[in-house]
Coordinates of N, CA and C in Angstrom, one line a residue:
Chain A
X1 N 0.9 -1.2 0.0 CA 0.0 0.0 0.0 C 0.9 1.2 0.0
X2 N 0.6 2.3 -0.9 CA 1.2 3.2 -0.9 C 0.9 4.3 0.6
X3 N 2.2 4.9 0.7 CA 2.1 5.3 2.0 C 3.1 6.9 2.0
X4 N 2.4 8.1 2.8 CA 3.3 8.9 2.7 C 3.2 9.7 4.1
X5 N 4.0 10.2 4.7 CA 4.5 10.5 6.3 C 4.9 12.0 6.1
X6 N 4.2 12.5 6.5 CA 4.8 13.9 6.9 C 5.6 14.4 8.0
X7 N 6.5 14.9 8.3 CA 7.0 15.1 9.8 C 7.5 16.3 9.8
X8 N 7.3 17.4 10.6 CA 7.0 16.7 11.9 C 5.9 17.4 11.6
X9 N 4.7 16.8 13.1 CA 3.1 17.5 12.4 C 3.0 18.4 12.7
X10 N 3.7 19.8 13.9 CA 3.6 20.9 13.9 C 4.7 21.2 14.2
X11 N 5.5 22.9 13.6 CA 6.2 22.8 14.0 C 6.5 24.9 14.2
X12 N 7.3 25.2 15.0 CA 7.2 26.5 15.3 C 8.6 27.1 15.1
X13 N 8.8 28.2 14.3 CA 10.0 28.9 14.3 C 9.9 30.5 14.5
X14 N 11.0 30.9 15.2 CA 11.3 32.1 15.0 C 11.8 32.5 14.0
X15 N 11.1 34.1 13.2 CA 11.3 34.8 12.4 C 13.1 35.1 11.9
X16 N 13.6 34.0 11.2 CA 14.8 34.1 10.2 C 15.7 32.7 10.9
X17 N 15.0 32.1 11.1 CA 15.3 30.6 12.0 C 15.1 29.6 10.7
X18 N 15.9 29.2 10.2 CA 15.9 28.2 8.8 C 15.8 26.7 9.5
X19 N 14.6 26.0 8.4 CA 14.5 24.8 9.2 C 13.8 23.5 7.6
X20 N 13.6 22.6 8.0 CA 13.4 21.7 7.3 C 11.9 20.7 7.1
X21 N 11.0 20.4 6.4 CA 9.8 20.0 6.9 C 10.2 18.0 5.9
X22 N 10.0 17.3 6.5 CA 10.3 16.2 6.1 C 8.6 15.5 5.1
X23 N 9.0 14.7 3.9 CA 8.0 14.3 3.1 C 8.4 12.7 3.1
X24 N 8.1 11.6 3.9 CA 9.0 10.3 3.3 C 7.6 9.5 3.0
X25 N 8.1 8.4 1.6 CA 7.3 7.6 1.2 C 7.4 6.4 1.0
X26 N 6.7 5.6 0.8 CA 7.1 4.1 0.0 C 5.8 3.7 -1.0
X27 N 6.3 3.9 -1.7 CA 5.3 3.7 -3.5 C 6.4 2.9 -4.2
X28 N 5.8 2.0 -5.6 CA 6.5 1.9 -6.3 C 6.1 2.3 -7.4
X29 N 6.6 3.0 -8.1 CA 6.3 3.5 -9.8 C 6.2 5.2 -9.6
X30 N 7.2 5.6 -8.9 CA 7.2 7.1 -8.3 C 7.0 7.9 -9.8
X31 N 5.9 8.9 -10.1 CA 5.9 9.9 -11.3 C 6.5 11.0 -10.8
X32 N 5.8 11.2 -9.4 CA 6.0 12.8 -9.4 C 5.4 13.4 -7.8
X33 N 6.2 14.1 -7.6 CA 5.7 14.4 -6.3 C 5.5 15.6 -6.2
X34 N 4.4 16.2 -5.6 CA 4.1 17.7 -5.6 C 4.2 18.3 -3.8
X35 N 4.4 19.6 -3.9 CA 4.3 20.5 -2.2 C 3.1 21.4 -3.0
X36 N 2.5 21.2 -1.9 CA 1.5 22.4 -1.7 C 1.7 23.3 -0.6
X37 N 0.8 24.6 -0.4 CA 0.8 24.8 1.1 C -0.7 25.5 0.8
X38 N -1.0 24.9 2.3 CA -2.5 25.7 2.5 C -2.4 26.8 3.6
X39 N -2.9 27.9 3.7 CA -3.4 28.5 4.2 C -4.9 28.3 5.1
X40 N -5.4 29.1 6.4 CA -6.2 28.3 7.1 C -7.6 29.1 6.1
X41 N -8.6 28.3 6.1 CA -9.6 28.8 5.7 C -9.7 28.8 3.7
X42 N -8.1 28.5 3.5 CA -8.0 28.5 2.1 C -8.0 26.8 1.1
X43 N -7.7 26.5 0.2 CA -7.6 25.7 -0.6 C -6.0 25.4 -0.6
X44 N -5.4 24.2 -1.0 CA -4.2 24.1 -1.3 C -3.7 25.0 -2.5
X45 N -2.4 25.4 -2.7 CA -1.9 26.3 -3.3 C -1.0 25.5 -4.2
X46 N -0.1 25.0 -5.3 CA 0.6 24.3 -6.1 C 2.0 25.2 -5.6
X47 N 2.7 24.6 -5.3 CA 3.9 25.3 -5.3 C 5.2 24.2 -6.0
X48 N 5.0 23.4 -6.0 CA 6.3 22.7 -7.0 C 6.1 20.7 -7.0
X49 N 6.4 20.6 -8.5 CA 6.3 18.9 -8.7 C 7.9 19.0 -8.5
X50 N 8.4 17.7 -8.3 CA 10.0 16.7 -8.4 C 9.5 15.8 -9.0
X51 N 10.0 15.2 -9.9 CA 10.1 14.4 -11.0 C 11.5 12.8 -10.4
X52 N 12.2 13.1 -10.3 CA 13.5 12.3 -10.1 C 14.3 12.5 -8.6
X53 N 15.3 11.3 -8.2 CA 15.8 11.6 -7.3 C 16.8 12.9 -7.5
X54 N 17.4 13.5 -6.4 CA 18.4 14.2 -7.1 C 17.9 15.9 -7.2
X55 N 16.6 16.0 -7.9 CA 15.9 17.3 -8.6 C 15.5 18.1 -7.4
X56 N 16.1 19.4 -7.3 CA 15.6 20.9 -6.8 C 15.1 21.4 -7.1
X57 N 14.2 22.0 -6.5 CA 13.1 23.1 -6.6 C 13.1 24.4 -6.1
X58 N 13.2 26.0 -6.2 CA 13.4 26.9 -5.5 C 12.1 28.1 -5.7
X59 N 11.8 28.3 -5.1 CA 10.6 29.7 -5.0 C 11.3 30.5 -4.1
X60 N 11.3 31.6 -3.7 CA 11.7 32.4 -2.8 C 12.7 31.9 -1.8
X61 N 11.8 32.0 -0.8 CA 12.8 31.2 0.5 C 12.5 29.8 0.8
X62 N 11.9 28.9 -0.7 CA 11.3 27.6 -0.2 C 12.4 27.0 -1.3
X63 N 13.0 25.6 -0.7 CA 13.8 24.7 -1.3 C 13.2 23.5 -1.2
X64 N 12.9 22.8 -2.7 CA 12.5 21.1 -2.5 C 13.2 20.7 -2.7
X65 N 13.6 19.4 -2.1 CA 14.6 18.4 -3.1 C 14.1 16.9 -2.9
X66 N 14.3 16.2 -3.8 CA 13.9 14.7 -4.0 C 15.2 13.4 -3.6
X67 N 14.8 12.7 -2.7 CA 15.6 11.5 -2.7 C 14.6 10.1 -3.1
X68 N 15.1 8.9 -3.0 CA 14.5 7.8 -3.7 C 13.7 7.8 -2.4
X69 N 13.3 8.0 -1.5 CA 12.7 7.9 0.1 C 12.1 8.9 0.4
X70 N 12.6 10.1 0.5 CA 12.0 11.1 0.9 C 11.9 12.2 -0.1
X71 N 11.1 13.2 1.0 CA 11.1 14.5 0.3 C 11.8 15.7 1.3
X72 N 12.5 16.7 0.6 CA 12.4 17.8 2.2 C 12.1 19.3 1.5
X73 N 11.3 20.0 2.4 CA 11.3 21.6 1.9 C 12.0 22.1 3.0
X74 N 12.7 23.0 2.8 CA 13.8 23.6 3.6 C 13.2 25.3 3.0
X75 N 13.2 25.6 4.2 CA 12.9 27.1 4.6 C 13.6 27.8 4.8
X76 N 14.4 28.6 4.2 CA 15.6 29.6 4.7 C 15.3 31.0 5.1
X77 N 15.5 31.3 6.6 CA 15.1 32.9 7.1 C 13.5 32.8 7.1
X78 N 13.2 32.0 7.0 CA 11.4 32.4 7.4 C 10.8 33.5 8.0
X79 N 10.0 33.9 7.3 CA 9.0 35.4 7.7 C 7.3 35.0 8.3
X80 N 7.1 35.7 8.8 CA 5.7 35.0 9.5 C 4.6 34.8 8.4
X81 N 4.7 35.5 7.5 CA 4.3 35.1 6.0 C 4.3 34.0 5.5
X82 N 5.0 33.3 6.2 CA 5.4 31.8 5.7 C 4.3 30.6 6.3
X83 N 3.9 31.4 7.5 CA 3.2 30.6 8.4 C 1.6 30.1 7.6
X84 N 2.0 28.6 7.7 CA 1.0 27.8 6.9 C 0.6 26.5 7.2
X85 N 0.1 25.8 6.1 CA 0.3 24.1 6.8 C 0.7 23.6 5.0
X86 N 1.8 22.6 5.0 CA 2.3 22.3 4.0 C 2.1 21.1 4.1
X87 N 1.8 20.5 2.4 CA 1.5 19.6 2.2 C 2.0 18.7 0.9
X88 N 2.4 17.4 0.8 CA 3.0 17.0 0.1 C 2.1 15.2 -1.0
X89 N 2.2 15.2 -2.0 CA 1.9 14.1 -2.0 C 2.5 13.5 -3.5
X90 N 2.3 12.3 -3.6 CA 2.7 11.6 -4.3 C 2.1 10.9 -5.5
X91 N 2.5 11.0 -6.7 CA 1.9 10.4 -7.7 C 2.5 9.3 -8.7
X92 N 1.5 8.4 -8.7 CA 1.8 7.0 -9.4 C 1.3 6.7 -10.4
X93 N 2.0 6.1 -11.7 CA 1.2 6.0 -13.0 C 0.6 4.7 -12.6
X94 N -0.6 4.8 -13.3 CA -1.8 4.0 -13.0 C -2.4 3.2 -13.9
X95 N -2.1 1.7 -14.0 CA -1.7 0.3 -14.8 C -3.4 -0.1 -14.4
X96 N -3.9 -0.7 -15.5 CA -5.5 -1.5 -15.5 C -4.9 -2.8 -14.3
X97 N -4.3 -2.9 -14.0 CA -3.9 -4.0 -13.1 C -3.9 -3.7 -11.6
X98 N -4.0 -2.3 -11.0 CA -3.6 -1.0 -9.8 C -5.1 -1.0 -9.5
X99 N -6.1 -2.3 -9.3 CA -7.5 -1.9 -8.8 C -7.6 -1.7 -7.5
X100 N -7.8 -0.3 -7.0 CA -8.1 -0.2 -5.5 C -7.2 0.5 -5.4
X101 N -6.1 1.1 -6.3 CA -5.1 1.9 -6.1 C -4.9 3.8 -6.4
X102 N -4.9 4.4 -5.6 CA -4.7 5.8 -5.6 C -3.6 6.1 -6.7
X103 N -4.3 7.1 -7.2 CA -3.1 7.9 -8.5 C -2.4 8.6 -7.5
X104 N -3.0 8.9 -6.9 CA -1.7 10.7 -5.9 C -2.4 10.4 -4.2
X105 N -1.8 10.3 -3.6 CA -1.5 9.8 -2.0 C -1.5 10.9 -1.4
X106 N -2.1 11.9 -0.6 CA -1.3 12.9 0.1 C -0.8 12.9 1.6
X107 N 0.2 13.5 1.9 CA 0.1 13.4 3.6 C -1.0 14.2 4.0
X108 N -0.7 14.1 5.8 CA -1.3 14.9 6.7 C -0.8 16.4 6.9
X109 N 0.4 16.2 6.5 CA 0.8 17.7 6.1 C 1.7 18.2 7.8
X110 N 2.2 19.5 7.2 CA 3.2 20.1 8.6 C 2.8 21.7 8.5
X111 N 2.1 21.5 10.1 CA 1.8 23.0 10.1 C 2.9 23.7 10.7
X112 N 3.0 25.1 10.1 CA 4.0 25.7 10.0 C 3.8 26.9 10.8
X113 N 4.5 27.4 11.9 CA 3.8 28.8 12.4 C 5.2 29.5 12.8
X114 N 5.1 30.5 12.1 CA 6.6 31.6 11.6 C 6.0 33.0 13.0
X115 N 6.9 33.0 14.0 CA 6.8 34.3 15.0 C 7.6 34.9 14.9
X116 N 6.9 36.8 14.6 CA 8.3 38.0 14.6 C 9.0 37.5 15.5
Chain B
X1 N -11.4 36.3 -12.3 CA -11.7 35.0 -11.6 C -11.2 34.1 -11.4
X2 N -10.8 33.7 -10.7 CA -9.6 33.0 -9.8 C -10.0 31.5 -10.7
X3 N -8.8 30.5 -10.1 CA -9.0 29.9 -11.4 C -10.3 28.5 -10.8
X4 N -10.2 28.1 -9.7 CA -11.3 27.0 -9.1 C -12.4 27.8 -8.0
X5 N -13.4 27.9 -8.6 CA -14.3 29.0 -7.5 C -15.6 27.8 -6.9
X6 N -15.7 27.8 -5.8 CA -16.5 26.9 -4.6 C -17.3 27.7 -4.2
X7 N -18.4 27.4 -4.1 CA -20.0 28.3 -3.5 C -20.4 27.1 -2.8
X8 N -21.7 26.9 -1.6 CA -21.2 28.4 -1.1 C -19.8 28.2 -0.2
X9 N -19.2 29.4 0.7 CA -17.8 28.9 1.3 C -17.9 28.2 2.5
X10 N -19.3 28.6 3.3 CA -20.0 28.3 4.2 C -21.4 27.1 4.3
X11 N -22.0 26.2 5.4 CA -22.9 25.7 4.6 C -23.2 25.1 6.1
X12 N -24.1 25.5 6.8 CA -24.7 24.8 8.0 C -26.1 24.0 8.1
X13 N -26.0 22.7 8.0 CA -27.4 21.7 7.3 C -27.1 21.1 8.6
X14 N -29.1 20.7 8.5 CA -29.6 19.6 9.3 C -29.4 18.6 8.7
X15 N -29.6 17.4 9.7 CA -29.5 15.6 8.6 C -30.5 15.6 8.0
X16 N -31.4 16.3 7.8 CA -32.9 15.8 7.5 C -32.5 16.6 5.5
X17 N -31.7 17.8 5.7 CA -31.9 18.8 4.5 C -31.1 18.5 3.5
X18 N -31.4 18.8 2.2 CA -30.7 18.9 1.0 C -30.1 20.1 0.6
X19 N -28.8 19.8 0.2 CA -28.2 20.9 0.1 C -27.2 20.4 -1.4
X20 N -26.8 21.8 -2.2 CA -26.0 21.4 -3.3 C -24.4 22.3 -2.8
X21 N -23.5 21.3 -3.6 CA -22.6 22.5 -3.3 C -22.2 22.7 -4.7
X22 N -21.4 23.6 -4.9 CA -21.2 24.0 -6.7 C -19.5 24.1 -6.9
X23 N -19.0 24.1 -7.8 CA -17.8 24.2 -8.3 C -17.5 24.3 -9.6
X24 N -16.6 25.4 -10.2 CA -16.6 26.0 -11.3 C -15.1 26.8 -11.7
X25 N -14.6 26.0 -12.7 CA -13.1 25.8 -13.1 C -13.4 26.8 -14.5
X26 N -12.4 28.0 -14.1 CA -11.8 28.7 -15.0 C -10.7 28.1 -16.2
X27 N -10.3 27.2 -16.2 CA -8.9 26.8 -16.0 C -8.3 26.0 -17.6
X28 N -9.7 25.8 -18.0 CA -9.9 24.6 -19.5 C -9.5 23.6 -18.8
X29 N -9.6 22.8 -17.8 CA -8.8 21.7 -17.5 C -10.1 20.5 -17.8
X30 N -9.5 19.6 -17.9 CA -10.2 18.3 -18.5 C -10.9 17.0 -17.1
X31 N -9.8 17.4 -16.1 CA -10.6 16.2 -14.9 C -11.3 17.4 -13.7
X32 N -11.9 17.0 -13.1 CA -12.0 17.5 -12.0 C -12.6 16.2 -10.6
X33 N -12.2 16.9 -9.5 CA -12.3 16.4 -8.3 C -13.0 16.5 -7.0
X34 N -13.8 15.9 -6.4 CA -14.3 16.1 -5.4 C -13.2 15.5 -3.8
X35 N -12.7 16.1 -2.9 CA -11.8 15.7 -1.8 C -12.4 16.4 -0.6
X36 N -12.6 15.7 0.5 CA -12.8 15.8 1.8 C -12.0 16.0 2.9
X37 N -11.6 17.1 3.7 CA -10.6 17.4 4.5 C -10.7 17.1 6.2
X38 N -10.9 16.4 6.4 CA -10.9 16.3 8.3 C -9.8 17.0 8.8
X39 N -10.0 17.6 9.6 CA -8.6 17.6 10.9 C -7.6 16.8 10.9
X40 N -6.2 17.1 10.8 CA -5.6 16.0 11.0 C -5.4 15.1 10.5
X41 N -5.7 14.4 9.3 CA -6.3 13.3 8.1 C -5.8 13.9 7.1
X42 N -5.0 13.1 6.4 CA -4.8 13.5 4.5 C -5.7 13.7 4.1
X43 N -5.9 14.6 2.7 CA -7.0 14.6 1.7 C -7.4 13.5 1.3
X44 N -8.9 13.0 1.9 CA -9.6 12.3 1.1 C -10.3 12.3 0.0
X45 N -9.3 11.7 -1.1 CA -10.4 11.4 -2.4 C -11.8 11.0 -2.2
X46 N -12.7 11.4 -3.1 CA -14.6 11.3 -3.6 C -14.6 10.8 -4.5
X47 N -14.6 11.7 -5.5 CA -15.0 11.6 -6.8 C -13.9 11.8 -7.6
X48 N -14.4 11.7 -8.9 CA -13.2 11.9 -10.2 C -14.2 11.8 -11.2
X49 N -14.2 13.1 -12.0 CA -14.6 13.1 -13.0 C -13.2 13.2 -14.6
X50 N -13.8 12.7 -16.0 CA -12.4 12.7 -16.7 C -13.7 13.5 -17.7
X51 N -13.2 14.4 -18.6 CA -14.3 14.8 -19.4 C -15.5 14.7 -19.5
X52 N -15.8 15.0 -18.2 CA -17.7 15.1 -17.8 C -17.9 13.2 -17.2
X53 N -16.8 12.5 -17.6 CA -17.3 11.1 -17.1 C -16.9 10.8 -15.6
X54 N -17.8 10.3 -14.9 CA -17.3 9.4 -13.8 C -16.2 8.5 -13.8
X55 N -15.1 8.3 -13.4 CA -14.4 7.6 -13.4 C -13.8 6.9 -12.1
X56 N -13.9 7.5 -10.9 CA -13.8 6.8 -9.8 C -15.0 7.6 -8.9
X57 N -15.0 6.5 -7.7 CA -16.0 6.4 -6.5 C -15.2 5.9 -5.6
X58 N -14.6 6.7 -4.6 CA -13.3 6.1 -3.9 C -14.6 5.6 -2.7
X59 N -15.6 4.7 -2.7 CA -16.5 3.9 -1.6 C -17.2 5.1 -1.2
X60 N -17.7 6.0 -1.6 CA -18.6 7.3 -1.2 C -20.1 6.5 -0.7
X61 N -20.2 7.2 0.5 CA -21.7 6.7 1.1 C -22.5 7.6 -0.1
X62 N -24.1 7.0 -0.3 CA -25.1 7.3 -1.3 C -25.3 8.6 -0.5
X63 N -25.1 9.1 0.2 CA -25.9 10.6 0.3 C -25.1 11.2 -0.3
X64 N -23.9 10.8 -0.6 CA -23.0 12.2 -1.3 C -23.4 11.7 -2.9
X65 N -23.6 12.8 -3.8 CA -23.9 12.3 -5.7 C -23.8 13.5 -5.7
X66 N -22.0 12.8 -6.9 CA -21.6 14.2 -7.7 C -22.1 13.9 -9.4
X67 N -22.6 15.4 -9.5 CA -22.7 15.6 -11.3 C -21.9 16.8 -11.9
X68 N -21.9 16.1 -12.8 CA -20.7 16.8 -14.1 C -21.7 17.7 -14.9
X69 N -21.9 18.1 -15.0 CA -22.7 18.8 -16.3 C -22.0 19.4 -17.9
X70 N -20.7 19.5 -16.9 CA -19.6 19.6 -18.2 C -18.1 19.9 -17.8
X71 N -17.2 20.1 -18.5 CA -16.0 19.7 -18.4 C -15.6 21.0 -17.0
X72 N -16.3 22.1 -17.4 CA -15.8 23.3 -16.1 C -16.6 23.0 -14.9
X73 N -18.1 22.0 -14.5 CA -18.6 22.7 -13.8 C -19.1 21.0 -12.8
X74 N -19.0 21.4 -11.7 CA -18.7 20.0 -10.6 C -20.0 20.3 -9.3
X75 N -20.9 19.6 -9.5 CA -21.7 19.4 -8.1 C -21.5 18.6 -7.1
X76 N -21.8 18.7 -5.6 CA -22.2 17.7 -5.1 C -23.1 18.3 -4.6
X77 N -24.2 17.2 -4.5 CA -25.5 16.9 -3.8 C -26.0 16.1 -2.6
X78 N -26.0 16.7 -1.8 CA -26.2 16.2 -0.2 C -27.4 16.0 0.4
X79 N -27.7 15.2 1.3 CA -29.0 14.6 1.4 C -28.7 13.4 3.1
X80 N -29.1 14.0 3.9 CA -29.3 13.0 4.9 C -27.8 12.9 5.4
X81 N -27.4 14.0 5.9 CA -25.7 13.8 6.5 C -25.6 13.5 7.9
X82 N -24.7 13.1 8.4 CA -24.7 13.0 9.2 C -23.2 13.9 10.0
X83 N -23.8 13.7 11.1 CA -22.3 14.9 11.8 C -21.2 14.5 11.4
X84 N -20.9 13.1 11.5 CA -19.3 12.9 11.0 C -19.0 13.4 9.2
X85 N -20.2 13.5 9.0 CA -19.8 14.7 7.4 C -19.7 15.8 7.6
X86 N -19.2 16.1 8.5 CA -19.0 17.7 8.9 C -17.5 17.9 8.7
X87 N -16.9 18.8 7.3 CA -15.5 18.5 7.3 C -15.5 19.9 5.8
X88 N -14.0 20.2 5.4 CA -13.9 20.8 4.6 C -14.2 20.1 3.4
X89 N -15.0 20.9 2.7 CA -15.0 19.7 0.7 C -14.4 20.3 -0.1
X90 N -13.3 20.2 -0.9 CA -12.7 21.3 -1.6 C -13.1 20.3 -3.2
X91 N -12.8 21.2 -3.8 CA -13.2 20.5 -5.4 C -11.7 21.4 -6.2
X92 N -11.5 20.4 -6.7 CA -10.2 20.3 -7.8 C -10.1 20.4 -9.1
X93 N -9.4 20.9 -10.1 CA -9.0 20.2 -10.8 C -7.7 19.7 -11.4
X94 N -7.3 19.5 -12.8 CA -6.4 18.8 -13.3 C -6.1 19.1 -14.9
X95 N -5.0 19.4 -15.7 CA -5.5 19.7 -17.0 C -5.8 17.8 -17.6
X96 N -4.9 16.9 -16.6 CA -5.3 15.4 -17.0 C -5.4 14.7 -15.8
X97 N -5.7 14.2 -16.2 CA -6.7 13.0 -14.8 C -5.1 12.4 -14.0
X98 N -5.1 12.3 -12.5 CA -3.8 11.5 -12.0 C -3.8 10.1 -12.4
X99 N -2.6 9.6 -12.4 CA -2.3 8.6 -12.6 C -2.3 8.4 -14.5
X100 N -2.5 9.8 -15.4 CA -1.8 10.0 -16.4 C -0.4 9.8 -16.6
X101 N 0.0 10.2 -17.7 CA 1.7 10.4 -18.3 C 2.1 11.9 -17.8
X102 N 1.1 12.6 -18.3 CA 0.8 14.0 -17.4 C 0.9 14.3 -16.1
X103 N 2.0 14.6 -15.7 CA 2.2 14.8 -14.4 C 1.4 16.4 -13.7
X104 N 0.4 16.6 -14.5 CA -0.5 17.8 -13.7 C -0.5 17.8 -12.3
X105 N -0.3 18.5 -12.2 CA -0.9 19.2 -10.6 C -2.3 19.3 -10.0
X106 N -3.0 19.3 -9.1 CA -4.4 20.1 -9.1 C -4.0 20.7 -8.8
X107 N -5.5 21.4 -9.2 CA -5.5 23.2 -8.7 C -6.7 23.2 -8.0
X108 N -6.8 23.6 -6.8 CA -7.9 23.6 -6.2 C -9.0 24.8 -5.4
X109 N -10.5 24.7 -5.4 CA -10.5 26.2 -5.0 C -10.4 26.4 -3.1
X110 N -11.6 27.4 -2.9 CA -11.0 27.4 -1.3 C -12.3 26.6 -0.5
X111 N -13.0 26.0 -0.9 CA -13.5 24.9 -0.2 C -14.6 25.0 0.5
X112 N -15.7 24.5 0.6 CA -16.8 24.7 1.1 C -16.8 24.1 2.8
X113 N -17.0 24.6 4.1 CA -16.9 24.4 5.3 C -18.2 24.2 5.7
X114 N -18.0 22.5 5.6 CA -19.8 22.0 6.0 C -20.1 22.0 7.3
X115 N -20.7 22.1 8.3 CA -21.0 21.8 9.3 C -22.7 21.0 9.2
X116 N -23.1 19.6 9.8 CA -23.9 19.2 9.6 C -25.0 19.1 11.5
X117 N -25.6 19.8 11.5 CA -25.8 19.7 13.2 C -27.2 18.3 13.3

């Protein structure tokens, strides 16, 4: 069964405090993995696919990167702006043989709360 | 107009009432989605529509029935809920269905907050 783990489930920093939000999985037929982040009261936001181990992602102050295991977004200098709940999941190409099987898995996600 | 728009944002039902919720994709995209948010809980998949077709029922109790009426525009129709259906419903879409060659993204809007008393 595909499976994906977010860590940690909450987590708190001070304003320019660089830190890490963990994405780990176990699928087999990995396509593509996406980060979202939600806002409270909002819808998820797209903020970046990884495709391969190896591959980086950059927006502002948000860094993805892909291992064959995991995922990580790395936050550099965080602003309370930042403060969200981020969410990650996983997509698998999907074979007539995959009955009862999810195309895209998401975690529970890591709430994020950035203080001046 | 933003690209996934959800009416209403709000939505407070008895179990006895029928209620629709609506969803309407700027976006040209070809799937769209129905997903369920509890507390604490991954997104739960509902529905999946691929070009106005049904294509999955991830085990949806019968009070929930979604309709397609066409490629932009996503119902669900509610009927007889019960409190544990009290949860965020966001509706999605996709320019291709997951589990494509298309590695699309959703895009999703900001979600309808049911409360069922």
């Amino acid at each position: 069964e595909d499976q994906v783990t977010q860590s940690p489930e909450a987590l708190r920093l001070q304003e320019g405090e660089s830190s890490s939000l963990n994405c780990s999985y176990t699928v087999s037929g990995l396509r593509g993995l996406f980060w979202y982040r939600q806002d409270p009261g909002k819808g998820p936001e797209f903020l970046f696919t990884l495709y391969s181990a190896g591959e980086e992602k950059e927006k502002e102050r948000l860094k993805a990167t892909l291992t064959k295991k995991e995922s990580f977004l790395h936050i550099t200098a965080p602003k309370p702006e930042d403060s969200a709940t981020y969410l990650c999941a996983v997509q698998v190409l999907i074979t007539p043989m995959d009955t009862g099987r999810r195309a895209l898995t998401f975690g529970s996600g890591t709430r994020l709360q950035v203080q001046p | 107009e933003t690209g996934v728009t959800q009416t209403p944002r709000h939505l407070v039902m008895g179990m006895t009432n029928k209620k629709s919720l609506k969803c309407e994709q700027h976006l040209g995209h070809n799937a769209m989605y129905w997903y369920k948010q509890s507390a604490k809980k991954p997104l739960e998949l509902m529905f999946v529509y691929n070009f106005k077709e049904q294509t999955e029922n991830n085990s949806v109790p019968s009070r929930f029935s979604p309709e397609c009426p066409n490629s932009s525009h996503l119902f669900l129709h509610l009927h007889t809920l019960q409190p544990e259906d009290s949860a965020l419903y966001l509706c999605a879409s996709s320019q291709a269905p997951q589990g494509a060659f298309n590695n699309s993204p959703l895009h999703f809007g900001n979600g309808t907050r049911l409360t069922v008393t």
